[in-house]
Each structure stands twice: as structure tokens, then as C-alpha cells.
């Protein structure tokens, strides 16, 4: 069983990943922490509470702060054209959701929960890396107590999606991502190299609506806006970025990984680019030296991953 804290910015593909974690029998979802990205942290937190309520999820929700790790970074607008004005595809999300929220800021919740279960907690982060970096700054020793960190973000041997160099989650807080990649804990990065190969078709989404009960129907409704956005990028359906990171936790054999230290470019035209120094290549001294070797996913069995995701989303439907 994997005890998981899900750090997320829901977000349409985040919503799918949340339902995957809720329904997968090998996952024990013990916390949901929110971060800004697809929308403001007010909106992503409201959305997390909304999905928790609609899907009957027990895990507590803790809200993140509303600033990047380096607070001087200028704010770039929210991607409403991808996730809708409400972050959930412009369905009818209520303004407020009447559910309690954990009193701690997200990064403190993460530290406390990891310390309560040393060596057992997997952190899955599918938004900006802000909360994880704040937790490392506040309590550097807690890193050694985390079982595994799995991130959706980055682009290694392919272009980014927000600039030719950078993927959105990393570009939104590059300093935080560099802290997370270089910390002494085991990180696996599930980036665009593999997520863009993992496209859920409209027919698959329709099947989830049909077989996944009320939860599947809501997920399919939320996803329509994202599918419309992806029409410019893929022939049919949507890229399921965040669910790929969750699939990795339960089925790492579906992924090909490359080991090596990872740095994030902070500033300049390649702001937010992720660059790995593969362990089997020799270079002169560089800023990649003497850092933990992390895993970058460079290939995926997309057909089996999509089947795992679809099968899980309809469990108990
Ligand atoms: C990532 O950015 C967000 O829009 C998605 O939710 C995903 O986590 C993809 O680049
Ligand atoms: Ca996300």
C-alpha cells in the first residue's frame, strides 16, 4: 500500500489524477495539498474541496501559500483557456464548498504528515513545486523521511509546452523546482517526454462517464473543456499529464527511466528548463556535480498506462 500526499492545482487533468488515487486499491490517500498554477490557490483549493465532497474522499485538504518560492517573480496570468475560468472546465462549481480545511499551510501539513509516518509517505506533486520547496526550506531533515517523490513536470528530450524550453509546472516556479530536484530524496520526474504520448481518446472518456458512476460522469463533464483545448495539439482526446505521475507510483514498470542529477534553469530565455546530466556520461566539472541522482522518465508504454488509468477510474463505479 502506498501512503500518498497529493500536491495539486485542480485543474482538469489534476481532477482525473485525484479520482485515480481515490479509486486505486494500492493507494492510501492521506492528504491533498493545494498550490496555485492552473488557477489561483483560492480557486484550486475550492476545487479540491468540491471534488472531495462530490467523490466522498476522506483525506484532509491543506491550502498552499499564494506566492512563488522567490516572491519577487512576476505573476503570469492563469491558463483559463486550458482549464476554464473556474479551473474545472467551466462546469457549475459552487462559489464556496462547506467543508473544513486543515488549519496548517500545505507545506507544514506535508512535513507533519511525513514525520508521523517516517519512511512511508510518497509525495505526488502535479502543480508548481512551491509547497515541496517550502517544506524543504522549513525542515531540511524531513527529506530523508520521505519514501519517494514523483513529479509531473519538466521536459528533457522534447520541447516544453509553455515555452520551447519549459513545461508549465516547472516554469511557474523554477527556483522551487531546482530545490526539489537537488534535495537528498529520491525524485522521479514524469514530464512531457512521456505524458504527451499518453492521450486519452474521446471514446475512452465516454466509457468512463458510462461505467464510472456519478464520479465518472462528473469527470467526463469537467474534461470536455480540456478536450476542446487539445484539439489544436492531438487528433482525438486529451493528454493525461497528472494521471501519468500517479500511474508511475503503482506501475513503474510501464516507464523507462534515465538516472542522473537534474537542474532547473532559473532566468533567461530558457527559464524553467529541466536538464539532466545522465550518470553514464562524462563531463568537465559543472553545476550538476555532487548532487543526488534522480530519475527522468524518457519513455512509456502509453497503451498499458491508459488502460490502467481507465480501468482504475471506473472501479466501484
Ligand atoms: C501540467 O500543467 C498543468 O496545466 C497540468 O495540470 C499539468 O500538471 C502540464 O504541463
Ligand atoms: Ca496539474
PDB file of C-alpha atoms and ligand atoms in Angstrom:
ATOM      1  CA  UNK A   1       0.000   0.000   0.000  1.00  0.00           C
ATOM      2  CA  UNK A   2       1.330   3.473  -0.874  1.00  0.00           C
ATOM      3  CA  UNK A   3       0.532   6.274   1.548  1.00  0.00           C
ATOM      4  CA  UNK A   4       0.233   9.327  -0.702  1.00  0.00           C
ATOM      5  CA  UNK A   5       0.028  13.083  -0.250  1.00  0.00           C
ATOM      6  CA  UNK A   6      -1.244  14.611  -3.486  1.00  0.00           C
ATOM      7  CA  UNK A   7       0.035  18.143  -4.118  1.00  0.00           C
ATOM      8  CA  UNK A   8      -2.146  19.569  -6.854  1.00  0.00           C
ATOM      9  CA  UNK A   9      -3.624  22.608  -8.656  1.00  0.00           C
ATOM     10  CA  UNK A  10      -7.023  21.327  -9.858  1.00  0.00           C
ATOM     11  CA  UNK A  11      -7.119  21.697 -12.819  1.00  0.00           C
ATOM     12  CA  UNK A  12      -8.827  19.254 -15.162  1.00  0.00           C
ATOM     13  CA  UNK A  13      -6.121  16.601 -15.516  1.00  0.00           C
ATOM     14  CA  UNK A  14      -5.499  17.045 -11.773  1.00  0.00           C
ATOM     15  CA  UNK A  15      -9.136  16.080 -11.166  1.00  0.00           C
ATOM     16  CA  UNK A  16      -8.660  12.874 -13.134  1.00  0.00           C
ATOM     17  CA  UNK A  17      -5.492  12.070 -11.182  1.00  0.00           C
ATOM     18  CA  UNK A  18      -7.322  12.673  -7.903  1.00  0.00           C
ATOM     19  CA  UNK A  19     -10.067  10.210  -8.842  1.00  0.00           C
ATOM     20  CA  UNK A  20      -7.380   7.703  -9.874  1.00  0.00           C
ATOM     21  CA  UNK A  21      -5.720   7.979  -6.456  1.00  0.00           C
ATOM     22  CA  UNK A  22      -9.071   7.742  -4.679  1.00  0.00           C
ATOM     23  CA  UNK A  23     -10.079   4.613  -6.552  1.00  0.00           C
ATOM     24  CA  UNK A  24      -6.810   2.687  -6.866  1.00  0.00           C
ATOM     25  CA  UNK A  25      -6.732  -0.174  -4.329  1.00  0.00           C
ATOM     26  CA  UNK A  26      -2.972   0.130  -3.711  1.00  0.00           C
ATOM     27  CA  UNK A  27      -3.179   3.836  -2.809  1.00  0.00           C
ATOM     28  CA  UNK A  28      -3.979   5.188   0.639  1.00  0.00           C
ATOM     29  CA  UNK A  29      -4.597   8.892   0.009  1.00  0.00           C
ATOM     30  CA  UNK A  30      -3.754  10.598   3.318  1.00  0.00           C
ATOM     31  CA  UNK A  31      -3.665  14.246   2.279  1.00  0.00           C
ATOM     32  CA  UNK A  32      -4.402  16.702  -0.508  1.00  0.00           C
ATOM     33  CA  UNK A  33      -2.371  19.906  -0.604  1.00  0.00           C
ATOM     34  CA  UNK A  34      -3.115  22.736  -2.979  1.00  0.00           C
ATOM     35  CA  UNK A  35      -0.941  25.060  -4.982  1.00  0.00           C
ATOM     36  CA  UNK A  36      -1.650  27.827  -7.498  1.00  0.00           C
ATOM     37  CA  UNK A  37      -0.974  27.198 -11.181  1.00  0.00           C
ATOM     38  CA  UNK A  38      -3.983  26.265 -13.258  1.00  0.00           C
ATOM     39  CA  UNK A  39      -5.840  28.920 -11.230  1.00  0.00           C
ATOM     40  CA  UNK A  40      -5.276  30.940  -8.039  1.00  0.00           C
ATOM     41  CA  UNK A  41      -4.747  28.953  -4.842  1.00  0.00           C
ATOM     42  CA  UNK A  42      -8.167  30.146  -3.642  1.00  0.00           C
ATOM     43  CA  UNK A  43      -9.746  28.541  -6.689  1.00  0.00           C
ATOM     44  CA  UNK A  44      -7.664  25.345  -6.706  1.00  0.00           C
ATOM     45  CA  UNK A  45      -8.422  24.848  -3.002  1.00  0.00           C
ATOM     46  CA  UNK A  46     -12.133  25.381  -3.548  1.00  0.00           C
ATOM     47  CA  UNK A  47     -11.916  22.877  -6.412  1.00  0.00           C
ATOM     48  CA  UNK A  48     -10.111  20.299  -4.262  1.00  0.00           C
ATOM     49  CA  UNK A  49     -12.847  20.634  -1.628  1.00  0.00           C
ATOM     50  CA  UNK A  50     -15.533  20.379  -4.295  1.00  0.00           C
ATOM     51  CA  UNK A  51     -14.063  17.155  -5.701  1.00  0.00           C
ATOM     52  CA  UNK A  52     -13.512  15.766  -2.194  1.00  0.00           C
ATOM     53  CA  UNK A  53     -17.183  16.365  -1.418  1.00  0.00           C
ATOM     54  CA  UNK A  54     -18.547  15.045  -4.704  1.00  0.00           C
ATOM     55  CA  UNK A  55     -16.350  11.938  -4.691  1.00  0.00           C
ATOM     56  CA  UNK A  56     -16.549  11.167  -0.963  1.00  0.00           C
ATOM     57  CA  UNK A  57     -12.797  11.424  -0.387  1.00  0.00           C
ATOM     58  CA  UNK A  58     -11.736  11.239   3.278  1.00  0.00           C
ATOM     59  CA  UNK A  59      -8.279  12.828   3.004  1.00  0.00           C
ATOM     60  CA  UNK A  60      -7.917  16.319   4.511  1.00  0.00           C
ATOM     61  CA  UNK A  61      -7.203  19.315   2.283  1.00  0.00           C
ATOM     62  CA  UNK A  62      -4.489  21.837   3.249  1.00  0.00           C
ATOM     63  CA  UNK A  63      -4.109  25.067   1.326  1.00  0.00           C
ATOM     64  CA  UNK A  64      -0.815  26.327  -0.053  1.00  0.00           C
ATOM     65  CA  UNK A  65       0.530  29.864   0.042  1.00  0.00           C
ATOM     66  CA  UNK A  66      -0.082  32.256  -2.822  1.00  0.00           C
ATOM     67  CA  UNK A  67       3.493  33.161  -3.724  1.00  0.00           C
ATOM     68  CA  UNK A  68       6.316  31.592  -5.679  1.00  0.00           C
ATOM     69  CA  UNK A  69       9.391  30.390  -3.770  1.00  0.00           C
ATOM     70  CA  UNK A  70      11.164  33.535  -4.886  1.00  0.00           C
ATOM     71  CA  UNK A  71       8.411  36.061  -4.076  1.00  0.00           C
ATOM     72  CA  UNK A  72       9.889  38.633  -6.477  1.00  0.00           C
ATOM     73  CA  UNK A  73       8.951  36.606  -9.542  1.00  0.00           C
ATOM     74  CA  UNK A  74       6.321  38.500 -11.537  1.00  0.00           C
ATOM     75  CA  UNK A  75       2.909  36.848 -11.682  1.00  0.00           C
ATOM     76  CA  UNK A  76       1.954  35.426 -15.066  1.00  0.00           C
ATOM     77  CA  UNK A  77      -1.834  35.058 -15.669  1.00  0.00           C
ATOM     78  CA  UNK A  78      -3.804  31.843 -15.095  1.00  0.00           C
ATOM     79  CA  UNK A  79      -4.315  29.490 -18.079  1.00  0.00           C
ATOM     80  CA  UNK A  80      -8.100  29.906 -18.229  1.00  0.00           C
ATOM     81  CA  UNK A  81      -8.074  28.920 -21.919  1.00  0.00           C
ATOM     82  CA  UNK A  82      -6.893  25.425 -20.899  1.00  0.00           C
ATOM     83  CA  UNK A  83      -8.720  24.737 -17.623  1.00  0.00           C
ATOM     84  CA  UNK A  84     -11.586  27.263 -17.742  1.00  0.00           C
ATOM     85  CA  UNK A  85     -12.234  30.333 -15.569  1.00  0.00           C
ATOM     86  CA  UNK A  86     -13.091  28.069 -12.634  1.00  0.00           C
ATOM     87  CA  UNK A  87     -10.162  25.696 -13.189  1.00  0.00           C
ATOM     88  CA  UNK A  88     -12.588  22.821 -13.776  1.00  0.00           C
ATOM     89  CA  UNK A  89     -13.756  23.349 -17.324  1.00  0.00           C
ATOM     90  CA  UNK A  90     -16.475  25.912 -16.556  1.00  0.00           C
ATOM     91  CA  UNK A  91     -18.898  23.421 -15.086  1.00  0.00           C
ATOM     92  CA  UNK A  92     -21.122  24.772 -12.353  1.00  0.00           C
ATOM     93  CA  UNK A  93     -18.692  24.760  -9.397  1.00  0.00           C
ATOM     94  CA  UNK A  94     -20.269  26.468  -6.360  1.00  0.00           C
ATOM     95  CA  UNK A  95     -18.521  29.647  -5.145  1.00  0.00           C
ATOM     96  CA  UNK A  96     -17.778  28.036  -1.796  1.00  0.00           C
ATOM     97  CA  UNK A  97     -17.796  24.467  -0.514  1.00  0.00           C
ATOM     98  CA  UNK A  98     -18.953  23.839   3.025  1.00  0.00           C
ATOM     99  CA  UNK A  99     -16.188  21.513   4.184  1.00  0.00           C
ATOM    100  CA  UNK A 100     -13.496  22.103   6.798  1.00  0.00           C
ATOM    101  CA  UNK A 101      -9.937  22.758   5.711  1.00  0.00           C
ATOM    102  CA  UNK A 102      -6.810  21.739   7.580  1.00  0.00           C
ATOM    103  CA  UNK A 103      -5.609  24.749   9.615  1.00  0.00           C
ATOM    104  CA  UNK A 104      -1.969  24.322   8.577  1.00  0.00           C
ATOM    105  CA  UNK A 105      -0.410  25.728   5.415  1.00  0.00           C
ATOM    106  CA  UNK A 106       0.232  22.976   2.868  1.00  0.00           C
ATOM    107  CA  UNK A 107       3.989  22.772   3.395  1.00  0.00           C
ATOM    108  CA  UNK A 108       3.555  22.373   7.178  1.00  0.00           C
ATOM    109  CA  UNK A 109       0.903  19.692   6.626  1.00  0.00           C
ATOM    110  CA  UNK A 110       3.369  17.836   4.387  1.00  0.00           C
ATOM    111  CA  UNK A 111       6.168  17.980   6.990  1.00  0.00           C
ATOM    112  CA  UNK A 112       3.930  16.896   9.882  1.00  0.00           C
ATOM    113  CA  UNK A 113       2.362  14.037   7.941  1.00  0.00           C
ATOM    114  CA  UNK A 114       5.710  12.707   6.738  1.00  0.00           C
ATOM    115  CA  UNK A 115       7.129  12.930  10.262  1.00  0.00           C
ATOM    116  CA  UNK A 116       4.106  10.994  11.565  1.00  0.00           C
ATOM    117  CA  UNK A 117       4.817   8.167   9.071  1.00  0.00           C
ATOM    118  CA  UNK A 118       8.615   8.128   8.607  1.00  0.00           C
ATOM    119  CA  UNK A 119       9.792   6.306   5.500  1.00  0.00           C
ATOM    120  CA  UNK A 120       6.254   5.569   4.337  1.00  0.00           C
ATOM    121  CA  UNK A 121       4.896   8.605   2.508  1.00  0.00           C
ATOM    122  CA  UNK A 122       5.059   9.153  -1.247  1.00  0.00           C
ATOM    123  CA  UNK A 123       4.636  12.764  -2.382  1.00  0.00           C
ATOM    124  CA  UNK A 124       2.995  13.129  -5.789  1.00  0.00           C
ATOM    125  CA  UNK A 125       3.313  16.735  -6.968  1.00  0.00           C
ATOM    126  CA  UNK A 126       1.468  17.723 -10.128  1.00  0.00           C
ATOM    127  CA  UNK A 127       1.463  21.511  -9.908  1.00  0.00           C
ATOM    128  CA  UNK A 128       4.191  24.018  -9.212  1.00  0.00           C
ATOM    129  CA  UNK A 129       6.835  22.729  -6.802  1.00  0.00           C
ATOM    130  CA  UNK A 130       6.292  25.589  -4.353  1.00  0.00           C
ATOM    131  CA  UNK A 131       4.905  23.593  -1.405  1.00  0.00           C
ATOM    132  CA  UNK A 132       7.618  20.937  -1.572  1.00  0.00           C
ATOM    133  CA  UNK A 133      10.367  23.557  -1.725  1.00  0.00           C
ATOM    134  CA  UNK A 134       8.867  25.485   1.217  1.00  0.00           C
ATOM    135  CA  UNK A 135       8.738  22.255   3.240  1.00  0.00           C
ATOM    136  CA  UNK A 136      12.430  21.604   2.470  1.00  0.00           C
ATOM    137  CA  UNK A 137      13.340  25.145   3.497  1.00  0.00           C
ATOM    138  CA  UNK A 138      11.404  24.915   6.756  1.00  0.00           C
ATOM    139  CA  UNK A 139      12.611  21.425   7.725  1.00  0.00           C
ATOM    140  CA  UNK A 140      15.520  20.194   5.562  1.00  0.00           C
ATOM    141  CA  UNK A 141      15.834  16.963   7.585  1.00  0.00           C
ATOM    142  CA  UNK A 142      12.342  15.797   6.692  1.00  0.00           C
ATOM    143  CA  UNK A 143      13.557  14.925   3.170  1.00  0.00           C
ATOM    144  CA  UNK A 144      15.263  11.783   4.484  1.00  0.00           C
ATOM    145  CA  UNK A 145      11.926  10.553   5.873  1.00  0.00           C
ATOM    146  CA  UNK A 146      10.049  10.678   2.531  1.00  0.00           C
ATOM    147  CA  UNK A 147       9.693   7.344   0.722  1.00  0.00           C
ATOM    148  CA  UNK A 148       9.543   8.758  -2.777  1.00  0.00           C
ATOM    149  CA  UNK A 149       8.766  11.993  -4.647  1.00  0.00           C
ATOM    150  CA  UNK A 150       7.028  11.720  -8.015  1.00  0.00           C
ATOM    151  CA  UNK A 151       6.574  14.877 -10.014  1.00  0.00           C
ATOM    152  CA  UNK A 152       4.589  15.746 -13.112  1.00  0.00           C
ATOM    153  CA  UNK A 153       6.657  18.420 -14.748  1.00  0.00           C
ATOM    154  CA  UNK A 154       9.576  19.171 -16.979  1.00  0.00           C
ATOM    155  CA  UNK A 155      10.675  18.231 -20.477  1.00  0.00           C
ATOM    156  CA  UNK A 156      14.033  16.584 -21.108  1.00  0.00           C
ATOM    157  CA  UNK A 157      14.453  15.389 -24.700  1.00  0.00           C
ATOM    158  CA  UNK A 158      11.420  17.254 -26.054  1.00  0.00           C
ATOM    159  CA  UNK A 159      10.207  20.864 -26.168  1.00  0.00           C
ATOM    160  CA  UNK A 160       8.314  22.463 -23.330  1.00  0.00           C
ATOM    161  CA  UNK A 161       4.652  23.411 -23.551  1.00  0.00           C
ATOM    162  CA  UNK A 162       4.718  26.968 -22.240  1.00  0.00           C
ATOM    163  CA  UNK A 163       7.929  27.981 -23.998  1.00  0.00           C
ATOM    164  CA  UNK A 164      10.076  25.924 -26.379  1.00  0.00           C
ATOM    165  CA  UNK A 165      12.280  25.225 -23.349  1.00  0.00           C
ATOM    166  CA  UNK A 166       9.949  24.828 -20.370  1.00  0.00           C
ATOM    167  CA  UNK A 167       6.975  22.861 -19.125  1.00  0.00           C
ATOM    168  CA  UNK A 168       4.262  24.790 -17.255  1.00  0.00           C
ATOM    169  CA  UNK A 169       4.585  23.333 -13.739  1.00  0.00           C
ATOM    170  CA  UNK A 170       8.319  23.979 -13.659  1.00  0.00           C
ATOM    171  CA  UNK A 171       8.141  27.309 -15.473  1.00  0.00           C
ATOM    172  CA  UNK A 172       5.644  28.551 -12.882  1.00  0.00           C
ATOM    173  CA  UNK A 173       8.210  28.309 -10.058  1.00  0.00           C
ATOM    174  CA  UNK A 174      11.676  27.352 -11.359  1.00  0.00           C
ATOM    175  CA  UNK A 175      13.545  28.159  -8.143  1.00  0.00           C
ATOM    176  CA  UNK A 176      11.240  25.830  -6.205  1.00  0.00           C
ATOM    177  CA  UNK A 177      11.719  23.061  -8.773  1.00  0.00           C
ATOM    178  CA  UNK A 178      15.508  23.361  -8.604  1.00  0.00           C
ATOM    179  CA  UNK A 179      15.360  22.999  -4.804  1.00  0.00           C
ATOM    180  CA  UNK A 180      13.176  19.894  -5.134  1.00  0.00           C
ATOM    181  CA  UNK A 181      15.306  18.211  -7.826  1.00  0.00           C
ATOM    182  CA  UNK A 182      18.567  18.750  -5.954  1.00  0.00           C
ATOM    183  CA  UNK A 183      17.370  17.743  -2.458  1.00  0.00           C
ATOM    184  CA  UNK A 184      18.528  14.491  -0.834  1.00  0.00           C
ATOM    185  CA  UNK A 185      15.404  12.467  -1.527  1.00  0.00           C
ATOM    186  CA  UNK A 186      14.516  10.109  -4.389  1.00  0.00           C
ATOM    187  CA  UNK A 187      12.720  12.026  -7.149  1.00  0.00           C
ATOM    188  CA  UNK A 188      11.158  10.628 -10.309  1.00  0.00           C
ATOM    189  CA  UNK A 189      10.157  13.200 -12.899  1.00  0.00           C
ATOM    190  CA  UNK A 190       7.249  12.304 -15.150  1.00  0.00           C
ATOM    191  CA  UNK A 191       7.471  15.013 -17.777  1.00  0.00           C
ATOM    192  CA  UNK A 192       6.310  15.854 -21.265  1.00  0.00           C
ATOM    193  CA  UNK A 193       8.655  13.211 -22.756  1.00  0.00           C
ATOM    194  CA  UNK A 194       6.101  10.633 -21.615  1.00  0.00           C
ATOM    195  CA  UNK A 195       2.865  12.472 -20.850  1.00  0.00           C
ATOM    196  CA  UNK A 196       2.433  13.833 -24.383  1.00  0.00           C
ATOM    197  CA  UNK A 197       2.473  10.238 -25.635  1.00  0.00           C
ATOM    198  CA  UNK A 198      -0.405   9.401 -23.310  1.00  0.00           C
ATOM    199  CA  UNK A 199      -3.566  10.661 -24.957  1.00  0.00           C
ATOM    200  CA  UNK A 200      -6.965   9.541 -23.709  1.00  0.00           C
ATOM    201  CA  UNK A 201      -9.437   9.441 -26.593  1.00  0.00           C
ATOM    202  CA  UNK A 202     -12.960  10.875 -26.505  1.00  0.00           C
ATOM    203  CA  UNK A 203     -14.305   7.308 -26.692  1.00  0.00           C
ATOM    204  CA  UNK A 204     -12.358   6.346 -23.571  1.00  0.00           C
ATOM    205  CA  UNK A 205     -13.710   9.386 -21.730  1.00  0.00           C
ATOM    206  CA  UNK A 206     -17.242   8.464 -22.808  1.00  0.00           C
ATOM    207  CA  UNK A 207     -16.715   4.934 -21.443  1.00  0.00           C
ATOM    208  CA  UNK A 208     -15.572   6.378 -18.107  1.00  0.00           C
ATOM    209  CA  UNK A 209     -18.734   8.507 -17.999  1.00  0.00           C
ATOM    210  CA  UNK A 210     -20.831   5.435 -18.669  1.00  0.00           C
ATOM    211  CA  UNK A 211     -19.130   2.933 -16.373  1.00  0.00           C
ATOM    212  CA  UNK A 212     -17.688   5.162 -13.640  1.00  0.00           C
ATOM    213  CA  UNK A 213     -20.920   6.122 -11.890  1.00  0.00           C
ATOM    214  CA  UNK A 214     -21.619   9.727 -10.821  1.00  0.00           C
ATOM    215  CA  UNK A 215     -17.901  10.370 -10.308  1.00  0.00           C
ATOM    216  CA  UNK A 216     -17.052   9.221 -13.823  1.00  0.00           C
ATOM    217  CA  UNK A 217     -19.842  11.353 -15.243  1.00  0.00           C
ATOM    218  CA  UNK A 218     -18.583  14.460 -13.417  1.00  0.00           C
ATOM    219  CA  UNK A 219     -15.019  13.789 -14.555  1.00  0.00           C
ATOM    220  CA  UNK A 220     -16.148  13.469 -18.165  1.00  0.00           C
ATOM    221  CA  UNK A 221     -18.134  16.728 -17.888  1.00  0.00           C
ATOM    222  CA  UNK A 222     -15.112  18.551 -16.469  1.00  0.00           C
ATOM    223  CA  UNK A 223     -12.849  17.132 -19.194  1.00  0.00           C
ATOM    224  CA  UNK A 224     -14.795  18.472 -22.206  1.00  0.00           C
ATOM    225  CA  UNK A 225     -13.173  21.933 -21.990  1.00  0.00           C
ATOM    226  CA  UNK A 226      -9.685  20.363 -21.915  1.00  0.00           C
ATOM    227  CA  UNK A 227     -10.513  18.105 -24.861  1.00  0.00           C
ATOM    228  CA  UNK A 228     -11.585  21.198 -26.822  1.00  0.00           C
ATOM    229  CA  UNK A 229      -8.274  22.912 -25.985  1.00  0.00           C
ATOM    230  CA  UNK A 230      -6.307  19.824 -27.038  1.00  0.00           C
ATOM    231  CA  UNK A 231      -7.958  19.805 -30.471  1.00  0.00           C
ATOM    232  CA  UNK A 232      -5.084  22.036 -31.656  1.00  0.00           C
ATOM    233  CA  UNK A 233      -2.481  19.567 -30.356  1.00  0.00           C
ATOM    234  CA  UNK A 234      -3.727  15.974 -30.703  1.00  0.00           C
ATOM    235  CA  UNK A 235      -6.077  14.292 -33.214  1.00  0.00           C
ATOM    236  CA  UNK A 236      -8.525  12.952 -30.627  1.00  0.00           C
ATOM    237  CA  UNK A 237      -8.825  13.453 -26.854  1.00  0.00           C
ATOM    238  CA  UNK A 238      -6.623  14.870 -24.114  1.00  0.00           C
ATOM    239  CA  UNK A 239      -3.147  14.412 -22.677  1.00  0.00           C
ATOM    240  CA  UNK A 240      -3.452  12.953 -19.167  1.00  0.00           C
ATOM    241  CA  UNK A 241      -0.318  14.553 -17.687  1.00  0.00           C
ATOM    242  CA  UNK A 242      -1.068  14.289 -13.981  1.00  0.00           C
ATOM    243  CA  UNK A 243      -2.527  10.772 -14.060  1.00  0.00           C
ATOM    244  CA  UNK A 244       0.757   9.544 -15.570  1.00  0.00           C
ATOM    245  CA  UNK A 245       2.596  10.536 -12.379  1.00  0.00           C
ATOM    246  CA  UNK A 246       0.047   8.596 -10.303  1.00  0.00           C
ATOM    247  CA  UNK A 247       0.296   5.589 -12.621  1.00  0.00           C
ATOM    248  CA  UNK A 248       4.071   5.575 -12.130  1.00  0.00           C
ATOM    249  CA  UNK A 249       3.631   5.030  -8.380  1.00  0.00           C
ATOM    250  CA  UNK A 250       1.636   1.824  -8.834  1.00  0.00           C
ATOM    251  CA  UNK A 251       3.170   0.591 -12.120  1.00  0.00           C
ATOM    252  CA  UNK A 252       6.740   1.881 -12.574  1.00  0.00           C
ATOM    253  CA  UNK A 253       7.425  -0.993 -14.986  1.00  0.00           C
ATOM    254  CA  UNK A 254       5.401   0.885 -17.620  1.00  0.00           C
ATOM    255  CA  UNK A 255       8.064   3.638 -17.718  1.00  0.00           C
ATOM    256  CA  UNK A 256      11.649   3.815 -18.978  1.00  0.00           C
ATOM    257  CA  UNK A 257      13.782   5.984 -16.726  1.00  0.00           C
ATOM    258  CA  UNK A 258      17.189   7.610 -17.029  1.00  0.00           C
ATOM    259  CA  UNK A 259      19.258   8.370 -13.944  1.00  0.00           C
ATOM    260  CA  UNK A 260      21.292  11.480 -13.298  1.00  0.00           C
ATOM    261  CA  UNK A 261      21.292  14.752 -11.409  1.00  0.00           C
ATOM    262  CA  UNK A 262      18.734  17.311 -12.578  1.00  0.00           C
ATOM    263  CA  UNK A 263      18.947  21.105 -12.545  1.00  0.00           C
ATOM    264  CA  UNK A 264      16.376  23.717 -13.467  1.00  0.00           C
ATOM    265  CA  UNK A 265      17.310  26.842 -15.400  1.00  0.00           C
ATOM    266  CA  UNK A 266      16.276  29.915 -13.396  1.00  0.00           C
ATOM    267  CA  UNK A 267      16.052  33.054 -15.529  1.00  0.00           C
ATOM    268  CA  UNK A 268      16.821  33.970 -19.130  1.00  0.00           C
ATOM    269  CA  UNK A 269      15.168  32.673 -22.267  1.00  0.00           C
ATOM    270  CA  UNK A 270      15.279  29.039 -21.052  1.00  0.00           C
ATOM    271  CA  UNK A 271      13.663  29.908 -17.705  1.00  0.00           C
ATOM    272  CA  UNK A 272      12.178  26.716 -16.239  1.00  0.00           C
ATOM    273  CA  UNK A 273      14.006  24.253 -18.493  1.00  0.00           C
ATOM    274  CA  UNK A 274      14.857  20.914 -16.850  1.00  0.00           C
ATOM    275  CA  UNK A 275      18.266  19.485 -17.735  1.00  0.00           C
ATOM    276  CA  UNK A 276      19.649  16.141 -16.615  1.00  0.00           C
ATOM    277  CA  UNK A 277      23.272  15.031 -16.544  1.00  0.00           C
ATOM    278  CA  UNK A 278      22.941  11.301 -17.319  1.00  0.00           C
ATOM    279  CA  UNK A 279      25.027   9.218 -14.901  1.00  0.00           C
ATOM    280  CA  UNK A 280      26.701   7.306 -17.726  1.00  0.00           C
ATOM    281  CA  UNK A 281      28.099  10.407 -19.490  1.00  0.00           C
ATOM    282  CA  UNK A 282      31.302  12.193 -18.578  1.00  0.00           C
ATOM    283  CA  UNK A 283      31.516  15.994 -18.452  1.00  0.00           C
ATOM    284  CA  UNK A 284      34.017  18.512 -17.114  1.00  0.00           C
ATOM    285  CA  UNK A 285      33.076  19.981 -13.698  1.00  0.00           C
ATOM    286  CA  UNK A 286      29.610  21.560 -13.785  1.00  0.00           C
ATOM    287  CA  UNK A 287      26.705  22.714 -11.552  1.00  0.00           C
ATOM    288  CA  UNK A 288      25.281  19.149 -11.894  1.00  0.00           C
ATOM    289  CA  UNK A 289      28.129  17.643  -9.836  1.00  0.00           C
ATOM    290  CA  UNK A 290      27.803  16.120  -6.357  1.00  0.00           C
ATOM    291  CA  UNK A 291      24.023  16.108  -6.387  1.00  0.00           C
ATOM    292  CA  UNK A 292      21.612  13.200  -5.889  1.00  0.00           C
ATOM    293  CA  UNK A 293      20.955  11.091  -8.954  1.00  0.00           C
ATOM    294  CA  UNK A 294      17.255  11.393  -9.817  1.00  0.00           C
ATOM    295  CA  UNK A 295      15.125   9.584 -12.385  1.00  0.00           C
ATOM    296  CA  UNK A 296      13.723  11.231 -15.506  1.00  0.00           C
ATOM    297  CA  UNK A 297      11.077   9.265 -17.391  1.00  0.00           C
ATOM    298  CA  UNK A 298      12.026   9.154 -21.045  1.00  0.00           C
ATOM    299  CA  UNK A 299       9.597   6.575 -22.425  1.00  0.00           C
ATOM    300  CA  UNK A 300       6.281   4.983 -21.522  1.00  0.00           C
ATOM    301  CA  UNK A 301       4.062   2.105 -22.533  1.00  0.00           C
ATOM    302  CA  UNK A 302       1.211   4.509 -23.250  1.00  0.00           C
ATOM    303  CA  UNK A 303      -1.338   1.866 -24.231  1.00  0.00           C
ATOM    304  CA  UNK A 304      -0.989  -0.034 -20.968  1.00  0.00           C
ATOM    305  CA  UNK A 305      -0.816   3.171 -18.919  1.00  0.00           C
ATOM    306  CA  UNK A 306      -4.066   4.427 -20.456  1.00  0.00           C
ATOM    307  CA  UNK A 307      -5.691   1.082 -19.736  1.00  0.00           C
ATOM    308  CA  UNK A 308      -4.522   1.205 -16.118  1.00  0.00           C
ATOM    309  CA  UNK A 309      -5.884   4.739 -15.746  1.00  0.00           C
ATOM    310  CA  UNK A 310      -9.237   3.984 -17.413  1.00  0.00           C
ATOM    311  CA  UNK A 311      -9.725   0.715 -15.528  1.00  0.00           C
ATOM    312  CA  UNK A 312      -8.993   2.433 -12.219  1.00  0.00           C
ATOM    313  CA  UNK A 313     -11.283   5.419 -12.859  1.00  0.00           C
ATOM    314  CA  UNK A 314     -14.305   3.127 -13.221  1.00  0.00           C
ATOM    315  CA  UNK A 315     -13.574   0.877 -10.211  1.00  0.00           C
ATOM    316  CA  UNK A 316     -16.558   0.762  -7.844  1.00  0.00           C
ATOM    317  CA  UNK A 317     -18.453   2.964 -10.303  1.00  0.00           C
TER     318      UNK A 317
HETATM  319  C1  LIG B   1       0.819  20.469 -16.301  1.00  0.00           C
HETATM  320  O1  LIG B   1       0.369  21.830 -16.293  1.00  0.00           O
HETATM  321  C2  LIG B   1      -0.975  21.890 -15.868  1.00  0.00           C
HETATM  322  O2  LIG B   1      -1.717  22.654 -16.768  1.00  0.00           O
HETATM  323  C3  LIG B   1      -1.494  20.473 -15.844  1.00  0.00           C
HETATM  324  O3  LIG B   1      -2.415  20.280 -14.787  1.00  0.00           O
HETATM  325  C4  LIG B   1      -0.268  19.631 -15.674  1.00  0.00           C
HETATM  326  O4  LIG B   1       0.027  19.415 -14.309  1.00  0.00           O
HETATM  327  C5  LIG B   1       1.162  20.077 -17.728  1.00  0.00           C
HETATM  328  O5  LIG B   1       2.186  20.889 -18.232  1.00  0.00           O
HETATM  329 CA1  LIG B   2      -1.603  19.963 -12.552  1.00  0.00          CA
END
